[in-house]
Coordinates of C-alpha atoms in Angstrom, one line a residue:
Chain A
X1 CA -0.1 0.4 0.2
X2 CA 1.5 3.4 -1.3
X3 CA 1.7 6.5 1.5
X4 CA -0.5 8.2 -0.2
X5 CA -3.1 5.1 0.2
X6 CA -1.9 4.5 3.5
X7 CA -3.0 8.6 4.1
X8 CA -6.4 8.6 2.7
X9 CA -7.4 5.1 4.4
X10 CA -6.1 6.7 8.3
X11 CA -8.3 10.2 7.1
X12 CA -11.0 11.3 9.4
X13 CA -13.5 11.6 6.1
X14 CA -14.0 8.6 4.5
X15 CA -17.2 9.0 2.8
X16 CA -16.0 7.8 -0.6
X17 CA -16.8 4.3 -1.8
X18 CA -13.9 2.4 -2.7
X19 CA -14.5 2.7 -6.9
X20 CA -14.2 6.8 -6.1
X21 CA -11.4 6.1 -3.9
X22 CA -9.9 4.0 -6.1
X23 CA -10.3 6.8 -8.9
X24 CA -9.3 9.6 -6.8
X25 CA -5.6 7.4 -5.5
X26 CA -5.1 6.4 -8.9
X27 CA -5.6 10.8 -10.2
X28 CA -3.5 12.0 -6.6
X29 CA -0.7 9.7 -7.7
X30 CA -0.6 10.2 -11.4
X31 CA -0.7 14.0 -11.3
X32 CA 2.2 14.4 -8.9
X33 CA 4.6 12.0 -10.7
X34 CA 3.3 14.5 -14.0
X35 CA 4.0 17.5 -12.0
X36 CA 7.9 16.1 -11.3
X37 CA 8.8 14.9 -14.9
X38 CA 6.8 18.4 -16.7
X39 CA 9.3 20.2 -14.1
X40 CA 12.0 17.9 -15.2
X41 CA 11.2 18.0 -18.7
X42 CA 10.7 22.4 -18.2
X43 CA 14.3 22.3 -17.2
X44 CA 15.8 19.5 -19.8
X45 CA 14.5 21.5 -23.2
X46 CA 16.4 24.8 -21.2
X47 CA 19.5 22.9 -21.1
X48 CA 19.0 21.4 -24.7
X49 CA 21.1 22.9 -27.5
X50 CA 17.6 24.1 -29.6
X51 CA 16.2 25.5 -27.1
X52 CA 15.0 28.5 -29.2
X53 CA 12.6 25.5 -30.6
X54 CA 11.3 24.3 -27.0
X55 CA 9.8 27.4 -26.3
X56 CA 6.4 26.2 -26.7
X57 CA 7.1 23.2 -24.6
X58 CA 8.7 24.8 -21.7
X59 CA 5.3 26.6 -21.9
X60 CA 3.2 24.1 -21.3
X61 CA 5.4 22.3 -19.3
X62 CA 5.2 24.8 -16.5
X63 CA 1.9 25.2 -17.0
X64 CA 1.0 21.8 -16.9
X65 CA 3.6 21.3 -13.9
X66 CA 1.7 23.7 -12.3
X67 CA -2.0 22.5 -12.7
X68 CA -1.3 19.0 -11.8
X69 CA 0.2 20.2 -8.3
X70 CA -2.6 22.2 -7.5
X71 CA -5.1 19.5 -8.7
X72 CA -3.3 16.8 -6.9
X73 CA -4.0 19.0 -3.8
X74 CA -7.5 19.9 -4.0
X75 CA -7.9 16.1 -4.4
X76 CA -6.1 15.7 -1.3
X77 CA -7.8 17.5 0.8
X78 CA -10.8 15.6 1.5
X79 CA -12.3 18.0 4.4
X80 CA -15.2 19.8 2.9
X81 CA -15.0 19.6 -0.5
X82 CA -16.3 22.0 -3.4
X83 CA -18.0 19.7 -6.2
X84 CA -18.3 22.3 -8.9
X85 CA -14.8 23.5 -8.7
X86 CA -13.5 20.1 -8.3
X87 CA -15.3 19.0 -11.8
X88 CA -13.8 23.0 -13.2
X89 CA -10.3 22.5 -12.1
X90 CA -9.8 18.6 -13.2
X91 CA -11.0 19.9 -16.5
X92 CA -8.4 22.6 -16.9
X93 CA -6.0 20.3 -15.5
X94 CA -6.8 17.6 -18.2
X95 CA -6.6 20.2 -20.9
X96 CA -3.1 21.0 -19.8
X97 CA -2.1 17.4 -19.5
X98 CA -3.4 16.8 -23.4
X99 CA -2.1 20.2 -24.5
X100 CA 1.7 19.7 -23.1
X101 CA 1.3 15.7 -24.3
X102 CA 0.9 17.1 -27.9
X103 CA 3.5 19.3 -27.9
X104 CA 6.3 17.0 -26.0
X105 CA 4.9 14.4 -28.6
X106 CA 6.3 16.8 -31.3
X107 CA 9.8 16.1 -30.2
X108 CA 12.8 13.5 -30.4
X109 CA 14.3 14.4 -27.6
X110 CA 14.1 11.4 -24.9
X111 CA 12.8 13.5 -21.8
X112 CA 9.6 15.0 -24.1
X113 CA 8.8 11.2 -25.3
X114 CA 9.3 9.9 -21.7
X115 CA 7.1 13.3 -20.6
X116 CA 4.2 12.9 -23.4
X117 CA 3.9 9.7 -21.9
X118 CA 3.4 10.6 -18.6
X119 CA 0.9 13.5 -19.6
X120 CA -0.9 11.0 -21.4
X121 CA -1.3 8.9 -18.5
X122 CA -2.4 11.6 -16.1
X123 CA -4.8 12.9 -18.4
X124 CA -6.9 9.1 -18.2
X125 CA -6.5 9.4 -14.5
X126 CA -8.7 13.1 -14.6
X127 CA -11.2 11.1 -17.3
X128 CA -12.1 8.9 -14.5
X129 CA -12.7 11.6 -12.4
X130 CA -14.5 13.9 -14.8
X131 CA -18.3 13.5 -14.6
X132 CA -20.3 13.2 -18.3
X133 CA -21.0 17.1 -19.0
X134 CA -24.9 16.0 -19.1
X135 CA -25.1 16.1 -15.2
X136 CA -23.0 18.8 -14.2
X137 CA -24.8 22.1 -15.1
X138 CA -22.3 24.2 -13.7
X139 CA -19.8 23.5 -16.6
X140 CA -22.1 24.9 -19.5
X141 CA -23.3 28.0 -16.9
Chain B
X1 CA 3.3 52.3 -13.0
X2 CA 3.5 49.5 -11.2
X3 CA 6.2 46.4 -11.3
X4 CA 3.5 44.2 -12.9
X5 CA 2.7 46.7 -15.7
X6 CA 6.3 47.5 -15.9
X7 CA 7.2 44.2 -16.5
X8 CA 4.3 43.4 -19.0
X9 CA 4.9 46.3 -20.9
X10 CA 8.9 45.6 -21.5
X11 CA 8.0 41.9 -22.3
X12 CA 8.9 40.8 -25.6
X13 CA 5.6 39.3 -26.7
X14 CA 3.1 42.6 -26.7
X15 CA 0.5 41.1 -29.2
X16 CA -2.5 42.2 -26.3
X17 CA -4.8 45.4 -27.3
X18 CA -4.2 48.2 -24.5
X19 CA -7.3 47.3 -23.4
X20 CA -7.2 43.3 -23.2
X21 CA -3.8 44.3 -21.1
X22 CA -5.7 46.3 -19.1
X23 CA -8.1 43.5 -18.1
X24 CA -5.0 40.9 -17.8
X25 CA -2.7 43.1 -15.4
X26 CA -5.9 43.9 -13.4
X27 CA -6.4 40.2 -13.1
X28 CA -3.0 39.2 -11.9
X29 CA -2.7 41.9 -9.7
X30 CA -6.3 40.8 -8.1
X31 CA -5.5 37.2 -8.2
X32 CA -2.0 37.7 -6.7
X33 CA -3.6 40.1 -3.9
X34 CA -6.1 37.2 -3.3
X35 CA -3.2 34.4 -3.1
X36 CA -1.9 36.6 0.1
X37 CA -5.3 37.3 1.8
X38 CA -6.2 34.2 1.3
X39 CA -3.0 32.8 2.9
X40 CA -3.5 35.1 5.7
X41 CA -6.8 34.3 6.3
X42 CA -6.2 30.4 6.5
X43 CA -3.5 31.0 9.4
X44 CA -5.8 33.3 11.2
X45 CA -8.8 30.6 10.9
X46 CA -6.5 28.3 12.0
X47 CA -5.3 31.0 15.1
X48 CA -9.0 31.2 16.1
X49 CA -10.7 30.1 19.4
X50 CA -13.4 28.6 17.5
X51 CA -11.3 26.9 15.1
X52 CA -13.6 23.7 15.1
X53 CA -16.0 26.2 13.1
X54 CA -13.3 27.4 10.7
X55 CA -13.0 24.7 9.3
X56 CA -15.0 24.8 5.9
X57 CA -13.3 28.0 5.6
X58 CA -10.1 27.3 5.7
X59 CA -10.5 24.9 3.0
X60 CA -12.1 27.3 0.8
X61 CA -9.2 29.8 1.7
X62 CA -6.7 26.8 0.7
X63 CA -8.0 26.0 -2.4
X64 CA -8.8 29.8 -3.6
X65 CA -5.4 30.9 -2.6
X66 CA -3.7 28.1 -4.8
X67 CA -5.7 28.5 -7.8
X68 CA -5.3 32.3 -7.6
X69 CA -1.6 32.0 -7.7
X70 CA -1.5 29.7 -10.2
X71 CA -4.2 31.6 -12.5
X72 CA -1.9 34.7 -12.0
X73 CA 1.3 32.9 -13.1
X74 CA -0.6 31.7 -16.3
X75 CA -2.2 34.7 -17.2
X76 CA 1.4 36.4 -16.4
X77 CA 3.2 34.0 -18.9
X78 CA 2.7 35.5 -22.4
X79 CA 4.8 32.7 -24.8
X80 CA 2.8 30.9 -26.5
X81 CA -0.6 30.9 -24.7
X82 CA -3.5 28.3 -25.0
X83 CA -6.5 29.7 -25.2
X84 CA -8.7 27.1 -23.9
X85 CA -6.6 26.2 -20.8
X86 CA -6.5 29.8 -20.0
X87 CA -10.3 29.8 -20.0
X88 CA -10.9 26.6 -18.3
X89 CA -8.7 28.0 -15.2
X90 CA -10.1 31.2 -15.3
X91 CA -13.3 29.8 -14.5
X92 CA -12.4 27.4 -11.7
X93 CA -10.8 30.2 -10.5
X94 CA -13.6 32.3 -10.2
X95 CA -15.6 29.6 -8.9
X96 CA -12.8 29.2 -6.0
X97 CA -13.0 33.4 -5.4
X98 CA -16.6 33.0 -5.3
X99 CA -17.2 29.8 -3.1
X100 CA -14.5 31.8 -0.7
X101 CA -16.4 35.1 -1.1
X102 CA -19.6 33.5 -0.2
X103 CA -17.8 31.1 3.3
X104 CA -15.9 34.2 4.6
X105 CA -18.8 36.4 4.4
X106 CA -20.6 33.9 6.8
X107 CA -18.0 35.2 9.6
X108 CA -18.0 37.6 11.6
X109 CA -14.0 37.9 12.3
X110 CA -12.6 41.0 10.7
X111 CA -9.7 39.1 8.8
X112 CA -13.2 37.1 7.1
X113 CA -14.5 40.0 6.1
X114 CA -11.4 41.6 4.5
X115 CA -10.8 38.0 3.0
X116 CA -14.4 38.0 1.2
X117 CA -14.3 42.2 -0.1
X118 CA -10.9 40.6 -1.9
X119 CA -12.4 37.3 -3.1
X120 CA -15.2 39.7 -4.7
X121 CA -12.8 41.7 -6.3
X122 CA -10.8 39.2 -7.7
X123 CA -13.9 37.5 -9.1
X124 CA -15.0 40.7 -10.6
X125 CA -11.3 41.0 -12.2
X126 CA -11.7 37.6 -13.8
X127 CA -15.0 37.6 -15.3
X128 CA -13.5 41.1 -17.4
X129 CA -11.5 38.1 -18.6
X130 CA -13.8 35.3 -19.2
X131 CA -15.5 34.8 -22.9
X132 CA -19.2 34.2 -22.7
X133 CA -20.2 30.8 -23.1
X134 CA -21.6 31.5 -26.5
X135 CA -18.2 31.5 -28.0
X136 CA -16.6 29.3 -25.7
X137 CA -17.5 26.2 -27.0
X138 CA -14.5 24.4 -25.6
X139 CA -16.5 24.5 -22.3
X140 CA -19.4 22.6 -23.2
X141 CA -18.3 20.3 -24.8
Chain C
X1 CA 13.5 2.4 -13.4
X2 CA 11.4 5.2 -12.0
X3 CA 10.1 8.1 -14.4
X4 CA 12.4 10.5 -12.2
X5 CA 15.1 8.5 -13.1
X6 CA 14.3 8.0 -16.7
X7 CA 13.7 11.7 -16.7
X8 CA 17.7 12.4 -14.7
X9 CA 19.1 10.2 -17.2
X10 CA 17.8 11.7 -20.0
X11 CA 18.9 15.5 -19.2
X12 CA 21.1 16.9 -21.4
X13 CA 23.0 18.0 -18.5
X14 CA 24.4 14.7 -16.7
X15 CA 27.7 15.7 -14.7
X16 CA 27.2 14.0 -11.7
X17 CA 28.8 11.2 -10.6
X18 CA 26.9 7.9 -10.0
X19 CA 26.8 8.4 -6.3
X20 CA 25.8 12.0 -6.6
X21 CA 23.0 11.7 -8.5
X22 CA 21.7 8.5 -6.5
X23 CA 22.0 10.5 -3.5
X24 CA 20.1 13.6 -5.6
X25 CA 17.2 10.8 -6.9
X26 CA 16.5 9.6 -4.1
X27 CA 16.5 13.0 -2.2
X28 CA 13.4 14.2 -5.1
X29 CA 11.8 10.9 -4.6
X30 CA 11.8 11.5 -1.1
X31 CA 10.8 15.2 -1.3
X32 CA 8.1 15.1 -3.2
X33 CA 6.4 12.4 -0.9
X34 CA 6.6 14.0 1.9
X35 CA 5.2 16.7 0.2
X36 CA 2.8 14.8 -0.5
X37 CA 2.3 13.2 3.1
X38 CA 2.5 16.2 4.8
X39 CA 0.0 17.9 2.2
X40 CA -2.9 15.2 3.6
X41 CA -1.5 15.2 7.4
X42 CA -2.7 19.3 7.4
X43 CA -6.0 18.0 5.9
X44 CA -6.5 15.4 8.3
X45 CA -5.7 17.3 11.1
X46 CA -8.1 19.8 10.1
X47 CA -11.1 17.2 10.0
X48 CA -9.6 15.7 13.3
X49 CA -12.5 16.0 16.1
X50 CA -9.8 17.9 18.4
X51 CA -8.6 20.3 15.8
X52 CA -7.3 22.9 18.5
X53 CA -5.0 20.7 19.5
X54 CA -3.4 20.2 16.3
X55 CA -3.1 23.8 14.8
X56 CA 0.7 23.4 15.5
X57 CA 1.3 19.7 14.0
X58 CA -1.2 22.0 11.0
X59 CA 1.7 24.6 10.8
X60 CA 4.9 22.3 10.8
X61 CA 2.9 20.4 8.0
X62 CA 1.9 23.3 5.6
X63 CA 5.6 24.6 6.1
X64 CA 7.6 21.1 5.3
X65 CA 5.0 20.5 2.1
X66 CA 6.0 24.2 0.7
X67 CA 9.1 23.5 1.5
X68 CA 10.3 20.3 0.1
X69 CA 8.2 20.9 -3.1
X70 CA 10.6 23.5 -3.8
X71 CA 13.8 21.8 -2.9
X72 CA 12.7 19.0 -5.0
X73 CA 11.7 21.5 -7.5
X74 CA 15.3 23.0 -6.8
X75 CA 17.3 19.5 -6.9
X76 CA 15.0 18.7 -10.3
X77 CA 16.7 21.4 -12.4
X78 CA 20.1 20.9 -13.3
X79 CA 20.8 23.3 -15.8
X80 CA 22.9 26.1 -14.4
X81 CA 22.6 25.3 -10.5
X82 CA 24.1 27.8 -7.9
X83 CA 25.6 25.3 -4.9
X84 CA 25.3 27.8 -2.1
X85 CA 21.6 28.5 -2.9
X86 CA 21.3 24.6 -2.6
X87 CA 22.8 23.6 0.8
X88 CA 21.1 26.8 2.2
X89 CA 18.0 25.3 0.5
X90 CA 18.4 21.8 1.7
X91 CA 19.2 22.7 5.2
X92 CA 15.9 25.1 5.8
X93 CA 14.2 21.6 4.2
X94 CA 15.8 19.7 7.0
X95 CA 14.8 21.8 9.7
X96 CA 11.4 21.9 8.4
X97 CA 11.1 17.6 8.2
X98 CA 13.1 17.5 11.5
X99 CA 10.7 20.0 13.2
X100 CA 7.7 18.0 11.2
X101 CA 8.6 14.7 12.1
X102 CA 8.8 16.0 16.0
X103 CA 5.3 17.7 15.8
X104 CA 3.4 14.7 14.3
X105 CA 5.6 12.4 17.0
X106 CA 3.8 14.0 19.5
X107 CA 0.2 12.6 18.0
X108 CA -1.9 9.4 18.1
X109 CA -3.5 9.5 15.2
X110 CA -2.2 7.2 12.8
X111 CA -2.0 10.2 9.6
X112 CA 0.1 11.9 11.7
X113 CA 2.6 8.1 12.9
X114 CA 2.7 7.8 9.2
X115 CA 3.8 11.7 8.7
X116 CA 6.2 11.4 10.8
X117 CA 7.8 8.0 9.4
X118 CA 7.5 10.1 5.9
X119 CA 9.4 13.4 7.2
X120 CA 12.3 11.0 9.2
X121 CA 13.2 9.3 5.5
X122 CA 13.2 12.8 4.1
X123 CA 15.4 14.6 6.7
X124 CA 17.8 11.3 6.1
X125 CA 17.6 12.1 2.4
X126 CA 18.7 15.5 2.6
X127 CA 21.5 14.6 5.2
X128 CA 23.0 12.7 2.4
X129 CA 23.1 15.8 0.1
X130 CA 24.4 18.4 2.9
X131 CA 27.6 19.1 3.1
X132 CA 29.9 19.2 6.3
X133 CA 29.9 22.7 8.0
X134 CA 33.8 22.7 7.6
X135 CA 33.2 22.8 3.6
X136 CA 30.6 25.4 3.4
X137 CA 31.8 28.3 4.4
X138 CA 28.9 30.0 3.0
X139 CA 26.6 28.9 5.7
X140 CA 28.5 30.0 8.7
X141 CA 29.2 33.7 7.2
Chain D
X1 CA -3.3 51.0 5.1
X2 CA -2.8 47.9 2.6
X3 CA -5.2 44.2 2.8
X4 CA -1.5 42.7 3.5
X5 CA -1.6 45.1 6.8
X6 CA -4.8 45.0 7.7
X7 CA -4.7 41.2 7.2
X8 CA -1.6 41.1 9.6
X9 CA -3.7 43.8 12.2
X10 CA -7.1 41.8 12.3
X11 CA -5.3 38.3 12.9
X12 CA -5.4 36.8 16.2
X13 CA -1.6 36.7 16.8
X14 CA -0.7 40.1 17.3
X15 CA 2.6 39.2 19.1
X16 CA 5.1 41.1 17.5
X17 CA 6.2 44.4 18.1
X18 CA 5.2 47.6 16.0
X19 CA 9.0 47.6 14.4
X20 CA 8.8 43.7 13.8
X21 CA 5.4 43.7 12.5
X22 CA 6.3 46.3 10.4
X23 CA 9.7 44.8 9.1
X24 CA 8.0 41.8 8.2
X25 CA 5.2 43.3 6.7
X26 CA 7.8 44.6 4.3
X27 CA 9.1 41.9 3.6
X28 CA 5.9 39.8 2.8
X29 CA 4.9 42.5 0.4
X30 CA 8.5 42.8 -1.3
X31 CA 9.1 39.2 -1.4
X32 CA 5.4 38.6 -3.5
X33 CA 6.4 41.6 -5.2
X34 CA 9.7 39.6 -6.4
X35 CA 8.0 36.0 -7.1
X36 CA 5.6 37.9 -9.7
X37 CA 8.2 39.8 -11.3
X38 CA 10.7 36.8 -11.5
X39 CA 7.9 34.7 -13.0
X40 CA 7.5 37.5 -15.6
X41 CA 10.6 37.8 -16.6
X42 CA 11.3 34.1 -16.7
X43 CA 8.9 34.4 -19.3
X44 CA 10.4 37.6 -21.1
X45 CA 13.5 35.9 -21.4
X46 CA 12.1 32.5 -22.9
X47 CA 10.4 35.2 -25.4
X48 CA 13.9 36.7 -26.3
X49 CA 15.3 36.4 -29.4
X50 CA 18.7 35.2 -27.9
X51 CA 17.0 33.1 -25.7
X52 CA 20.1 30.6 -25.6
X53 CA 21.9 33.2 -23.7
X54 CA 19.1 33.4 -21.1
X55 CA 19.1 29.8 -19.3
X56 CA 21.3 30.9 -16.5
X57 CA 19.3 33.8 -16.0
X58 CA 15.8 32.0 -16.3
X59 CA 17.0 29.5 -13.8
X60 CA 18.3 31.8 -11.0
X61 CA 14.5 33.4 -11.7
X62 CA 12.8 30.3 -11.6
X63 CA 14.4 29.2 -8.1
X64 CA 13.8 33.3 -6.5
X65 CA 10.4 32.6 -7.5
X66 CA 9.7 29.8 -6.0
X67 CA 11.5 30.7 -2.6
X68 CA 9.9 34.4 -2.5
X69 CA 6.3 32.8 -2.5
X70 CA 7.3 30.6 0.1
X71 CA 9.4 33.1 2.4
X72 CA 6.0 35.1 1.9
X73 CA 3.4 32.2 3.1
X74 CA 6.1 31.1 5.8
X75 CA 6.0 34.8 7.0
X76 CA 2.5 35.1 6.5
X77 CA 1.5 32.4 8.7
X78 CA 1.8 33.8 12.6
X79 CA 0.6 30.4 14.4
X80 CA 3.1 28.8 16.1
X81 CA 6.3 30.0 14.2
X82 CA 9.1 28.0 14.3
X83 CA 12.3 30.3 14.7
X84 CA 15.2 28.4 13.1
X85 CA 13.4 27.1 9.9
X86 CA 12.4 31.1 9.6
X87 CA 15.7 32.2 9.5
X88 CA 17.4 29.2 7.5
X89 CA 14.6 29.8 4.6
X90 CA 15.6 33.6 5.1
X91 CA 18.9 33.0 4.3
X92 CA 18.4 30.8 1.2
X93 CA 15.7 33.6 -0.3
X94 CA 18.3 36.0 0.3
X95 CA 21.0 33.9 -1.3
X96 CA 18.0 33.7 -4.3
X97 CA 17.2 36.8 -4.5
X98 CA 20.8 38.1 -4.9
X99 CA 21.7 35.0 -7.3
X100 CA 19.2 36.5 -9.6
X101 CA 19.7 40.5 -8.8
X102 CA 23.7 39.4 -10.2
X103 CA 22.4 37.4 -13.2
X104 CA 19.8 39.8 -14.5
X105 CA 22.3 42.5 -14.0
X106 CA 24.2 41.0 -16.8
X107 CA 21.2 41.5 -19.2
X108 CA 20.4 44.7 -21.0
X109 CA 17.3 43.8 -21.4
X110 CA 14.7 46.2 -20.1
X111 CA 12.7 43.4 -17.9
X112 CA 16.3 42.4 -16.5
X113 CA 16.8 45.4 -15.2
X114 CA 13.0 45.9 -13.8
X115 CA 14.3 42.6 -12.1
X116 CA 17.4 43.1 -11.1
X117 CA 16.0 46.2 -8.9
X118 CA 13.2 44.0 -7.5
X119 CA 15.3 41.5 -6.1
X120 CA 17.8 43.9 -4.8
X121 CA 14.7 45.0 -2.9
X122 CA 13.7 41.8 -1.6
X123 CA 16.9 41.1 -0.2
X124 CA 17.3 44.2 1.8
X125 CA 14.3 43.9 3.2
X126 CA 14.8 40.0 4.0
X127 CA 18.1 41.8 5.6
X128 CA 15.9 43.2 8.6
X129 CA 14.6 40.2 9.4
X130 CA 18.0 38.4 9.4
X131 CA 19.3 38.0 13.4
X132 CA 22.9 38.5 13.0
X133 CA 24.8 35.1 13.3
X134 CA 26.4 35.6 16.7
X135 CA 23.0 35.3 18.1
X136 CA 21.5 32.5 15.7
X137 CA 23.8 29.4 17.1
X138 CA 21.6 27.3 14.6
X139 CA 23.4 28.5 11.4
X140 CA 26.4 27.9 11.7
X141 CA 25.7 24.5 13.7

């Protein structure tokens, strides 16, 4: 059992179903890993000989790292959650992961390929937590 | 002219119209101020005698501080912006500001009243940057 | 091989000896895990029935989470490192981990015990990167 | 009276002397401003035609922005402060501000000159909070 899971199971608030908790746990783990990978890819791009061609990639990595971290923190907090806020953050974070995966996918650098894979994994984990649009009227309000 | 404005006007990328730049500048300033105020209100609530009644307020403040900071950073970056991502982050941040203003508004503590005002101001600044739903199909997709 | 290690080995800057890289990798992993655990412990303490007795613990967790994250990011960046800065951040982070481990160790809550263990592990990983005082004159300046 | 000052004066913990509070308030304000300026300078350097010559500057700006923000947050929290931790963070942050000011000072870009000024201001504000070495044995331990 990972530390993240141990912390989740010993938290006083344990209202989630096992399936929900599993999806949240998977997302927190994927997002923290993605934030770390994007921070590393930002710096690897900066150290690259052709850094002038990597500026869009650096930008995508920065936004993705920032959003993954905040989203992981918001999912980690179980005290008085705000469902609309969570759904909107998940949506923004998924867009950031998707955009970073696409941009990193354009480059042959091994660090970009690993990063694209990581972002795709994070996007998939987020999808499991996003409710279908038909039952999330707040997103069209 | 504020430092934030000086940095914006000396940035190599200056594609915005004066009206757009003005709205972005106002939002960055409001969001950084809101992040600072919410960080302070989180801690003031924690130091309160009736902290057990302030947990929802602390949660709202934490989420709002985190999102205001990330949103301010994303708006500050002008290199290769991603419009859909920006709109979705603005939306999530507005929800966080609104939710924090409502929660802080329930408490008589002077720090909560100042924080509610600050969150309302940040929400207003975000509204000016949010495009109307009819022309942002990505938000209903 | 972990993602963090894959990213490190594919980074254009690979000046470290295997032993140095191993210590840096271990620290990054421990610090990111510690930041996640402290964020979770902060919220678990907030949800506790006796939150009024947990305020010092929440404060230690917040500072520790913040410093672990920044320190992990600074260690992750390999482009143009600043040795004095790194040593000073490592020192502050070790103090934060140590202080959080001590405070969490005072409480019987399972989440606090897991967090104390995690902080102790992070402190140990940091120790391996800290140079002995005799050869770091900047720390006594 | 600034929002930061209003929040400080309405915080339940007001143990500081007026002179101490004034120095803390000045530091929080300077550090938040410096974090914003460094985030902006990071991105302006990235957008520069000669980005390959700006990588050290970007690195200094990233570390400085991160440390200024965490230090401002730690100073903002008044609940159960940890003096040794605070002094060590202040020291690391001062080094980051100093290193960023020096690096930005090497470049003719207007954004770098504004950033160097801002970093110098933050360093000065931090100096007022740093205790002389003779009475801070923890820093030489």
